[in-house]
């Protein structure tokens, strides 16, 4: 019943580079066959810092999505969508804004950081301060429990969890919760119901956390419960609250370090990026002129691979055997840097041939991308609408026939 849901998003920054690929996209592709996945272009997020220059956003979204598809993100398996096309998220952002203390937002480390870093813009705006609330909505609206992100997003995820907890604390109380929970227990059937009760008691009376985990596993393996009943039974284990919004966990990927051609972190704004779809001749030139161990000035100088950015690429692209040979060659001045770079050049060209091939049909026929997003936006909207029905009802915003 309770399946894992993965959600992740990226700001639409246009074409993707190898840092995006190895840091995130490879992981998107891996996860899509394991779990239900939602991946989106965070175009509203881009507005929080780039509200004064918005012309290129849709084009950047298009270019980014083409590279996601080139990387192997499969719209048959994952839901690929655009944040601004799911209006429900704006509603949730507004509602969550009611319960988020200002102090939580002012304390987010990236708030002051980014203001200082992007000093050429005025970021003392409502939208920029509230950006973690929007990010929480992105996640909570899909009831995603797993969120693949980098280190830099951990503090935002923590806020999302705190917001979910606070929401459930305020609004997770149904007036007739006990009765509903008990009715739901009956639906488990005799044997499971007895097991559930025993585990709940073990946890509540003796704090037995293993019993809690077993009870959760029991619920997770139960097929015939409605989503509402399932949430009640999860909530009833720990107290008398319903879990309306699910607390998400970060999924930290050990992402390989991808250096730019100057040895710094790869970034489009540093002008040091190797893009996912380079022309092979340009790619060759970029790597041939790439920085190496700065202490190795001449072929006759022994080098130290640990101080060489090209070595970081070998860690990603070369077999252990190749690495052993090259390591020896470098440290004994037995091999030149150009020769050492060649296997990396070959491997990246081979990898990119697949990216080029996958991207071609979308470049020939861009409306295919629109179709994919239309479909993804629809699917995302349906999932979001389901959560919003519960959210509105939990908050007392219920205007159906029972109202008048
Ligand atoms: N804030 C993220 C970034 O700048 C992008 C993002 C927005 C996101 N909403 C999200 C990531 C929800 C994960 C889940 O990279
Ligand atoms: Fe770097 Fe290879 Fe040159 Fe050594 S031989 S400095 S690892 S490029």
Short mmCIF file of C-alpha atoms and ligand atoms in Angstrom, two decimals:
data_model
loop_
_atom_site.label_atom_id
_atom_site.label_comp_id
_atom_site.label_asym_id
_atom_site.label_seq_id
_atom_site.Cartn_x
_atom_site.Cartn_y
_atom_site.Cartn_z
CA UNK A 1 0.00 0.00 0.00
CA UNK A 2 2.66 2.45 1.08
CA UNK A 3 5.04 2.42 -1.84
CA UNK A 4 8.21 4.45 -1.90
CA UNK A 5 7.91 7.66 -3.78
CA UNK A 6 10.90 9.52 -5.08
CA UNK A 7 10.80 13.18 -5.97
CA UNK A 8 13.53 15.49 -7.17
CA UNK A 9 13.82 18.71 -9.09
CA UNK A 10 16.37 20.97 -10.65
CA UNK A 11 16.28 24.57 -11.61
CA UNK A 12 16.07 24.92 -15.39
CA UNK A 13 19.63 25.93 -16.19
CA UNK A 14 19.58 24.85 -19.83
CA UNK A 15 21.89 22.21 -21.19
CA UNK A 16 23.37 19.85 -18.63
CA UNK A 17 27.05 19.13 -18.01
CA UNK A 18 28.86 16.06 -16.72
CA UNK A 19 28.53 17.35 -13.15
CA UNK A 20 24.74 17.17 -13.50
CA UNK A 21 24.99 13.78 -15.13
CA UNK A 22 27.21 12.06 -12.58
CA UNK A 23 25.86 14.01 -9.62
CA UNK A 24 22.15 13.58 -10.23
CA UNK A 25 20.87 12.27 -13.54
CA UNK A 26 22.57 8.89 -13.39
CA UNK A 27 20.86 8.45 -10.08
CA UNK A 28 17.46 9.53 -11.49
CA UNK A 29 17.85 6.82 -14.11
CA UNK A 30 18.80 4.18 -11.54
CA UNK A 31 15.86 5.02 -9.28
CA UNK A 32 13.18 5.11 -11.97
CA UNK A 33 13.08 1.33 -12.31
CA UNK A 34 13.07 0.78 -8.54
CA UNK A 35 10.41 3.22 -7.31
CA UNK A 36 7.63 5.51 -8.38
CA UNK A 37 9.54 8.63 -9.43
CA UNK A 38 8.63 12.27 -10.03
CA UNK A 39 11.23 14.55 -11.61
CA UNK A 40 10.53 18.17 -12.33
CA UNK A 41 11.94 21.41 -13.69
CA UNK A 42 11.83 23.89 -10.80
CA UNK A 43 11.01 26.98 -12.82
CA UNK A 44 9.31 28.81 -9.95
CA UNK A 45 12.49 28.29 -7.95
CA UNK A 46 14.47 29.97 -10.68
CA UNK A 47 12.23 33.01 -10.22
CA UNK A 48 13.21 33.38 -6.57
CA UNK A 49 16.65 34.59 -7.65
CA UNK A 50 16.13 35.52 -11.32
CA UNK A 51 12.86 37.43 -11.14
CA UNK A 52 14.39 40.31 -13.08
CA UNK A 53 15.51 38.19 -16.04
CA UNK A 54 12.85 35.67 -16.91
CA UNK A 55 12.94 35.59 -20.74
CA UNK A 56 14.92 32.38 -21.15
CA UNK A 57 13.20 30.17 -18.57
CA UNK A 58 10.98 28.09 -20.87
CA UNK A 59 13.81 27.56 -23.35
CA UNK A 60 16.14 26.52 -20.53
CA UNK A 61 13.51 24.07 -19.32
CA UNK A 62 13.28 22.56 -22.79
CA UNK A 63 17.05 22.19 -23.09
CA UNK A 64 17.35 20.69 -19.64
CA UNK A 65 14.58 18.15 -20.26
CA UNK A 66 16.16 17.06 -23.56
CA UNK A 67 19.35 16.28 -21.63
CA UNK A 68 17.40 14.37 -18.96
CA UNK A 69 15.98 12.24 -21.76
CA UNK A 70 19.43 11.94 -23.32
CA UNK A 71 20.73 10.69 -19.98
CA UNK A 72 18.13 7.92 -20.06
CA UNK A 73 15.31 9.31 -17.92
CA UNK A 74 12.36 7.33 -19.25
CA UNK A 75 9.00 9.12 -19.25
CA UNK A 76 7.25 5.74 -19.37
CA UNK A 77 8.71 4.91 -15.99
CA UNK A 78 9.09 8.28 -14.31
CA UNK A 79 6.75 11.26 -14.26
CA UNK A 80 8.59 14.21 -15.77
CA UNK A 81 6.92 17.56 -15.31
CA UNK A 82 7.25 21.32 -14.90
CA UNK A 83 6.70 22.83 -11.47
CA UNK A 84 4.70 25.84 -12.64
CA UNK A 85 2.24 23.64 -14.51
CA UNK A 86 0.94 22.07 -11.30
CA UNK A 87 -0.95 24.92 -9.68
CA UNK A 88 -1.89 22.84 -6.66
CA UNK A 89 1.66 23.37 -5.40
CA UNK A 90 1.07 27.11 -5.23
CA UNK A 91 -2.01 26.51 -3.10
CA UNK A 92 -0.08 24.27 -0.72
CA UNK A 93 2.71 26.85 -0.49
CA UNK A 94 0.16 29.45 0.52
CA UNK A 95 -1.43 27.21 3.13
CA UNK A 96 1.86 26.03 4.61
CA UNK A 97 2.96 29.67 4.77
CA UNK A 98 0.34 30.12 7.50
CA UNK A 99 2.12 27.78 9.90
CA UNK A 100 5.80 28.36 9.17
CA UNK A 101 7.49 30.58 11.76
CA UNK A 102 9.64 33.28 10.20
CA UNK A 103 12.57 32.24 12.38
CA UNK A 104 12.78 28.88 10.62
CA UNK A 105 13.28 30.60 7.30
CA UNK A 106 15.72 33.22 8.52
CA UNK A 107 17.85 30.48 10.05
CA UNK A 108 18.27 28.44 6.84
CA UNK A 109 22.01 28.62 6.11
CA UNK A 110 21.53 29.21 2.39
CA UNK A 111 19.38 32.28 3.04
CA UNK A 112 22.15 34.63 4.18
CA UNK A 113 24.76 32.77 2.10
CA UNK A 114 22.98 33.28 -1.18
CA UNK A 115 22.13 36.88 -0.38
CA UNK A 116 25.83 37.52 0.07
CA UNK A 117 26.89 35.50 -2.95
CA UNK A 118 24.36 37.10 -5.28
CA UNK A 119 24.97 40.58 -3.97
CA UNK A 120 24.23 42.14 -7.37
CA UNK A 121 20.54 41.32 -6.88
CA UNK A 122 18.08 42.40 -4.26
CA UNK A 123 17.09 39.18 -2.55
CA UNK A 124 15.28 40.70 0.37
CA UNK A 125 12.03 39.53 -1.18
CA UNK A 126 9.07 37.58 0.14
CA UNK A 127 9.59 34.94 -2.56
CA UNK A 128 13.23 34.34 -1.75
CA UNK A 129 12.66 34.07 1.98
CA UNK A 130 9.77 31.69 1.38
CA UNK A 131 11.63 29.47 -1.04
CA UNK A 132 12.05 26.62 1.49
CA UNK A 133 8.27 26.62 1.98
CA UNK A 134 7.81 26.21 -1.75
CA UNK A 135 10.36 23.43 -1.78
CA UNK A 136 8.54 21.73 1.10
CA UNK A 137 5.31 21.95 -0.90
CA UNK A 138 7.01 20.41 -3.94
CA UNK A 139 7.87 17.39 -1.85
CA UNK A 140 4.91 17.10 0.52
CA UNK A 141 2.28 17.47 -2.19
CA UNK A 142 3.50 14.19 -3.72
CA UNK A 143 3.87 12.49 -0.35
CA UNK A 144 7.38 11.65 -1.45
CA UNK A 145 9.37 9.85 1.21
CA UNK A 146 12.68 9.76 -0.66
CA UNK A 147 14.31 12.87 -2.04
CA UNK A 148 17.62 12.51 -3.88
CA UNK A 149 19.53 15.74 -3.31
CA UNK A 150 23.04 17.03 -2.81
CA UNK A 151 24.56 18.15 0.51
CA UNK A 152 23.51 21.73 -0.15
CA UNK A 153 19.82 20.85 0.03
CA UNK A 154 19.86 18.96 3.33
CA UNK A 155 18.81 21.96 5.40
CA UNK A 156 15.84 22.53 3.11
CA UNK A 157 14.77 18.96 3.51
CA UNK A 158 14.94 19.27 7.24
CA UNK A 159 12.58 22.23 7.07
CA UNK A 160 10.24 20.18 4.90
CA UNK A 161 10.14 17.52 7.62
CA UNK A 162 9.53 20.10 10.33
CA UNK A 163 6.73 21.63 8.31
CA UNK A 164 5.10 18.24 7.76
CA UNK A 165 5.33 17.50 11.47
CA UNK A 166 3.86 20.86 12.41
CA UNK A 167 1.06 20.43 9.90
CA UNK A 168 0.20 16.97 11.21
CA UNK A 169 0.34 18.31 14.75
CA UNK A 170 -2.17 21.07 14.01
CA UNK A 171 -4.43 19.34 11.54
CA UNK A 172 -3.82 15.62 11.84
CA UNK A 173 -6.48 15.35 14.52
CA UNK A 174 -9.75 14.03 13.33
CA UNK A 175 -12.58 14.47 15.82
CA UNK A 176 -13.48 10.79 15.51
CA UNK A 177 -9.93 9.56 15.00
CA UNK A 178 -10.06 6.75 17.59
CA UNK A 179 -13.22 5.24 16.17
CA UNK A 180 -11.97 5.48 12.63
CA UNK A 181 -8.66 3.92 13.56
CA UNK A 182 -10.41 1.08 15.35
CA UNK A 183 -12.67 0.48 12.37
CA UNK A 184 -9.59 0.41 10.16
CA UNK A 185 -7.95 -2.17 12.45
CA UNK A 186 -10.96 -4.47 11.96
CA UNK A 187 -10.41 -4.26 8.22
CA UNK A 188 -7.01 -5.87 8.68
CA UNK A 189 -8.68 -9.18 9.43
CA UNK A 190 -8.52 -11.08 12.72
CA UNK A 191 -4.98 -12.32 12.67
CA UNK A 192 -3.31 -9.15 11.44
CA UNK A 193 -5.48 -7.01 13.69
CA UNK A 194 -4.31 -8.92 16.76
CA UNK A 195 -0.71 -8.66 15.63
CA UNK A 196 -1.06 -4.92 15.00
CA UNK A 197 -2.61 -4.32 18.43
CA UNK A 198 0.12 -6.29 20.17
CA UNK A 199 2.89 -4.43 18.37
CA UNK A 200 1.25 -1.07 19.04
CA UNK A 201 0.98 -1.87 22.72
CA UNK A 202 4.60 -3.02 22.84
CA UNK A 203 5.67 0.28 21.37
CA UNK A 204 3.37 2.58 23.31
CA UNK A 205 3.79 0.91 26.71
CA UNK A 206 7.40 -0.16 26.54
CA UNK A 207 8.85 2.04 23.83
CA UNK A 208 9.81 -1.05 21.84
CA UNK A 209 10.96 0.53 18.57
CA UNK A 210 11.46 -2.82 16.91
CA UNK A 211 7.78 -3.50 17.46
CA UNK A 212 7.03 -0.13 15.86
CA UNK A 213 9.07 -1.05 12.82
CA UNK A 214 7.40 -4.46 12.58
CA UNK A 215 3.98 -2.84 12.77
CA UNK A 216 4.92 -0.43 10.00
CA UNK A 217 6.16 -3.33 7.89
CA UNK A 218 2.92 -5.15 8.52
CA UNK A 219 0.95 -2.14 7.30
CA UNK A 220 3.22 -1.65 4.33
CA UNK A 221 2.55 -5.23 3.28
CA UNK A 222 -1.22 -4.87 3.58
CA UNK A 223 -2.87 -4.44 0.22
CA UNK A 224 -6.54 -3.84 0.87
CA UNK A 225 -6.54 -0.60 2.90
CA UNK A 226 -7.66 2.75 1.58
CA UNK A 227 -5.05 5.49 1.68
CA UNK A 228 -6.97 7.21 4.49
CA UNK A 229 -7.17 4.06 6.62
CA UNK A 230 -3.56 3.27 5.98
CA UNK A 231 -2.53 6.74 7.16
CA UNK A 232 -4.72 6.42 10.24
CA UNK A 233 -3.15 3.12 11.18
CA UNK A 234 0.34 4.50 10.71
CA UNK A 235 -0.62 7.54 12.80
CA UNK A 236 -2.34 5.45 15.48
CA UNK A 237 0.87 3.52 16.10
CA UNK A 238 2.66 6.55 17.45
CA UNK A 239 -0.15 8.59 18.91
CA UNK A 240 -3.58 9.70 17.97
CA UNK A 241 -2.72 11.73 14.92
CA UNK A 242 -3.22 11.10 11.31
CA UNK A 243 -0.29 11.52 9.00
CA UNK A 244 -1.68 13.91 6.42
CA UNK A 245 1.73 14.95 5.14
CA UNK A 246 4.55 12.43 4.98
CA UNK A 247 8.00 13.34 6.34
CA UNK A 248 10.54 13.02 3.52
CA UNK A 249 14.05 11.62 3.92
CA UNK A 250 17.05 12.76 1.90
CA UNK A 251 18.64 10.21 -0.36
CA UNK A 252 22.26 11.28 -0.39
CA UNK A 253 24.07 9.82 -3.32
CA UNK A 254 27.77 9.35 -3.00
CA UNK A 255 28.34 11.39 -6.08
CA UNK A 256 31.70 11.20 -7.70
CA UNK A 257 33.57 14.46 -7.79
CA UNK A 258 33.44 15.88 -11.29
CA UNK A 259 36.09 18.54 -11.85
CA UNK A 260 35.86 21.25 -14.47
CA UNK A 261 38.64 21.62 -17.02
CA UNK A 262 40.36 24.16 -14.73
CA UNK A 263 40.26 21.78 -11.77
CA UNK A 264 37.56 23.72 -9.89
CA UNK A 265 34.07 22.32 -9.32
CA UNK A 266 32.32 22.02 -12.67
CA UNK A 267 29.89 24.85 -13.23
CA UNK A 268 28.50 26.61 -16.25
CA UNK A 269 29.14 29.98 -14.64
CA UNK A 270 32.85 29.23 -14.20
CA UNK A 271 33.14 28.47 -17.92
CA UNK A 272 34.87 25.16 -17.12
CA UNK A 273 32.11 22.70 -17.94
CA UNK A 274 32.12 19.68 -20.18
CA UNK A 275 28.60 19.43 -21.49
CA UNK A 276 26.69 16.15 -21.86
CA UNK A 277 26.50 16.55 -25.62
CA UNK A 278 29.75 17.98 -26.91
CA UNK A 279 30.99 17.77 -30.43
CA UNK A 280 33.75 15.10 -30.28
CA UNK A 281 36.37 17.49 -31.66
CA UNK A 282 35.52 20.17 -29.06
CA UNK A 283 35.50 17.58 -26.34
CA UNK A 284 38.93 16.32 -27.36
CA UNK A 285 40.29 19.84 -27.32
CA UNK A 286 38.77 20.58 -23.90
CA UNK A 287 40.36 17.54 -22.30
CA UNK A 288 43.68 17.97 -24.08
CA UNK A 289 43.99 21.46 -22.62
CA UNK A 290 42.62 20.42 -19.24
CA UNK A 291 44.71 21.24 -16.15
CA UNK A 292 46.82 18.43 -14.69
CA UNK A 293 49.00 18.14 -11.59
CA UNK A 294 50.31 21.72 -11.42
CA UNK A 295 53.70 20.47 -10.18
CA UNK A 296 54.21 18.43 -13.33
CA UNK A 297 55.67 20.94 -15.76
CA UNK A 298 57.75 18.62 -17.93
CA UNK A 299 57.38 15.05 -19.10
CA UNK A 300 60.44 14.20 -16.99
CA UNK A 301 58.73 15.42 -13.77
CA UNK A 302 56.99 12.67 -11.84
CA UNK A 303 53.36 13.55 -11.21
CA UNK A 304 50.90 12.96 -8.39
CA UNK A 305 47.51 11.78 -9.63
CA UNK A 306 45.85 12.80 -6.36
CA UNK A 307 46.60 16.40 -7.26
CA UNK A 308 45.37 16.08 -10.83
CA UNK A 309 41.78 16.81 -11.93
CA UNK A 310 42.16 14.44 -14.89
CA UNK A 311 42.58 11.69 -12.32
CA UNK A 312 39.10 12.40 -10.98
CA UNK A 313 37.81 11.66 -14.48
CA UNK A 314 39.78 8.42 -14.55
CA UNK A 315 38.04 7.45 -11.31
CA UNK A 316 34.74 7.78 -13.14
CA UNK A 317 35.66 6.50 -16.56
CA UNK A 318 38.57 4.05 -16.35
CA UNK A 319 38.85 0.47 -15.20
CA UNK A 320 41.00 -0.36 -12.21
CA UNK A 321 43.49 -1.99 -14.51
CA UNK A 322 43.89 1.10 -16.68
CA UNK A 323 44.16 3.23 -13.56
CA UNK A 324 46.92 1.06 -12.12
CA UNK A 325 48.98 1.33 -15.27
CA UNK A 326 48.49 5.08 -15.57
CA UNK A 327 49.14 5.69 -11.89
CA UNK A 328 52.51 3.98 -12.21
CA UNK A 329 53.24 5.84 -15.43
CA UNK A 330 52.43 9.20 -13.83
CA UNK A 331 54.40 8.72 -10.61
CA UNK A 332 57.48 7.43 -12.46
CA UNK A 333 57.34 10.01 -15.26
CA UNK A 334 56.89 7.11 -17.64
CA UNK A 335 53.86 8.52 -19.42
CA UNK A 336 52.95 11.93 -20.73
CA UNK A 337 49.76 13.73 -19.74
CA UNK A 338 48.36 13.69 -23.26
CA UNK A 339 48.68 9.92 -23.44
CA UNK A 340 47.15 9.64 -19.99
CA UNK A 341 44.17 11.72 -21.09
CA UNK A 342 43.40 9.67 -24.18
CA UNK A 343 41.43 6.86 -22.47
CA UNK A 344 39.26 9.50 -20.77
CA UNK A 345 38.62 11.21 -24.10
CA UNK A 346 37.66 7.89 -25.68
CA UNK A 347 35.36 6.92 -22.81
CA UNK A 348 33.52 10.23 -22.75
CA UNK A 349 33.08 10.25 -26.51
CA UNK A 350 31.62 6.74 -26.33
CA UNK A 351 29.28 7.72 -23.50
CA UNK A 352 28.18 10.84 -25.32
CA UNK A 353 27.43 8.98 -28.54
CA UNK A 354 24.48 7.46 -26.69
CA UNK A 355 23.39 10.86 -25.37
CA UNK A 356 23.54 12.34 -28.89
CA UNK A 357 21.57 9.43 -30.25
CA UNK A 358 18.82 9.66 -27.62
CA UNK A 359 18.55 13.44 -27.97
CA UNK A 360 18.33 13.48 -31.75
CA UNK A 361 14.70 12.51 -32.05
CA UNK A 362 13.68 15.32 -29.67
CA UNK A 363 15.77 17.87 -31.51
CA UNK A 364 14.22 16.75 -34.81
CA UNK A 365 10.77 16.86 -33.30
CA UNK A 366 10.56 19.16 -30.27
CA UNK A 367 6.82 18.63 -29.92
CA UNK A 368 7.65 15.17 -28.54
CA UNK A 369 9.08 16.94 -25.51
CA UNK A 370 5.90 18.92 -25.13
CA UNK A 371 3.87 15.71 -25.29
CA UNK A 372 6.02 14.14 -22.60
CA UNK A 373 5.60 17.15 -20.36
CA UNK A 374 1.85 17.44 -21.05
CA UNK A 375 1.47 13.87 -19.96
CA UNK A 376 3.79 14.27 -16.96
CA UNK A 377 2.07 17.47 -15.86
CA UNK A 378 -1.28 15.66 -15.95
CA UNK A 379 -0.01 12.78 -13.90
CA UNK A 380 1.63 15.11 -11.41
CA UNK A 381 -1.54 17.19 -11.12
CA UNK A 382 -3.63 14.13 -10.36
CA UNK A 383 -1.27 13.03 -7.58
CA UNK A 384 -1.13 16.58 -6.20
CA UNK A 385 -4.89 16.96 -6.29
CA UNK A 386 -5.30 13.87 -4.14
CA UNK A 387 -3.10 15.31 -1.39
CA UNK A 388 -4.78 18.69 -1.62
CA UNK A 389 -8.22 17.20 -1.00
CA UNK A 390 -6.89 15.82 2.28
CA UNK A 391 -5.03 19.01 3.13
CA UNK A 392 -8.06 21.24 2.59
CA UNK A 393 -10.28 18.95 4.55
CA UNK A 394 -7.76 18.64 7.39
CA UNK A 395 -7.54 22.44 7.57
CA UNK A 396 -11.29 22.84 7.67
CA UNK A 397 -11.64 24.14 4.12
CA UNK A 398 -14.38 21.77 3.12
CA UNK A 399 -17.17 23.14 1.00
CA UNK A 400 -18.95 20.08 -0.32
CA UNK A 401 -22.58 19.06 0.22
CA UNK A 402 -22.05 18.74 3.95
CA UNK A 403 -21.44 22.50 4.07
CA UNK A 404 -24.84 23.77 3.01
N1 LIG B 1 16.14 23.65 -4.52
C1 LIG B 1 16.65 22.67 -5.43
C2 LIG B 1 17.92 23.21 -6.09
O1 LIG B 1 18.12 24.42 -6.11
C3 LIG B 1 15.66 22.31 -6.48
C4 LIG B 1 14.39 21.82 -5.89
C5 LIG B 1 13.25 22.53 -5.79
C6 LIG B 1 14.15 20.54 -5.33
N2 LIG B 1 12.27 21.76 -5.20
C7 LIG B 1 12.80 20.55 -4.91
C8 LIG B 1 14.93 19.41 -5.14
C9 LIG B 1 12.23 19.45 -4.30
C10 LIG B 1 14.35 18.31 -4.52
C11 LIG B 1 13.02 18.32 -4.11
O2 LIG B 1 18.70 22.44 -6.58
FE1 LIG B 2 47.37 13.82 -14.39
FE2 LIG B 2 47.74 11.71 -15.95
FE3 LIG B 2 49.32 13.85 -16.20
FE4 LIG B 2 49.48 12.30 -14.06
S1 LIG B 2 49.93 11.72 -16.17
S2 LIG B 2 49.44 14.53 -14.05
S3 LIG B 2 47.36 11.70 -13.74
S4 LIG B 2 47.11 13.75 -16.59
#
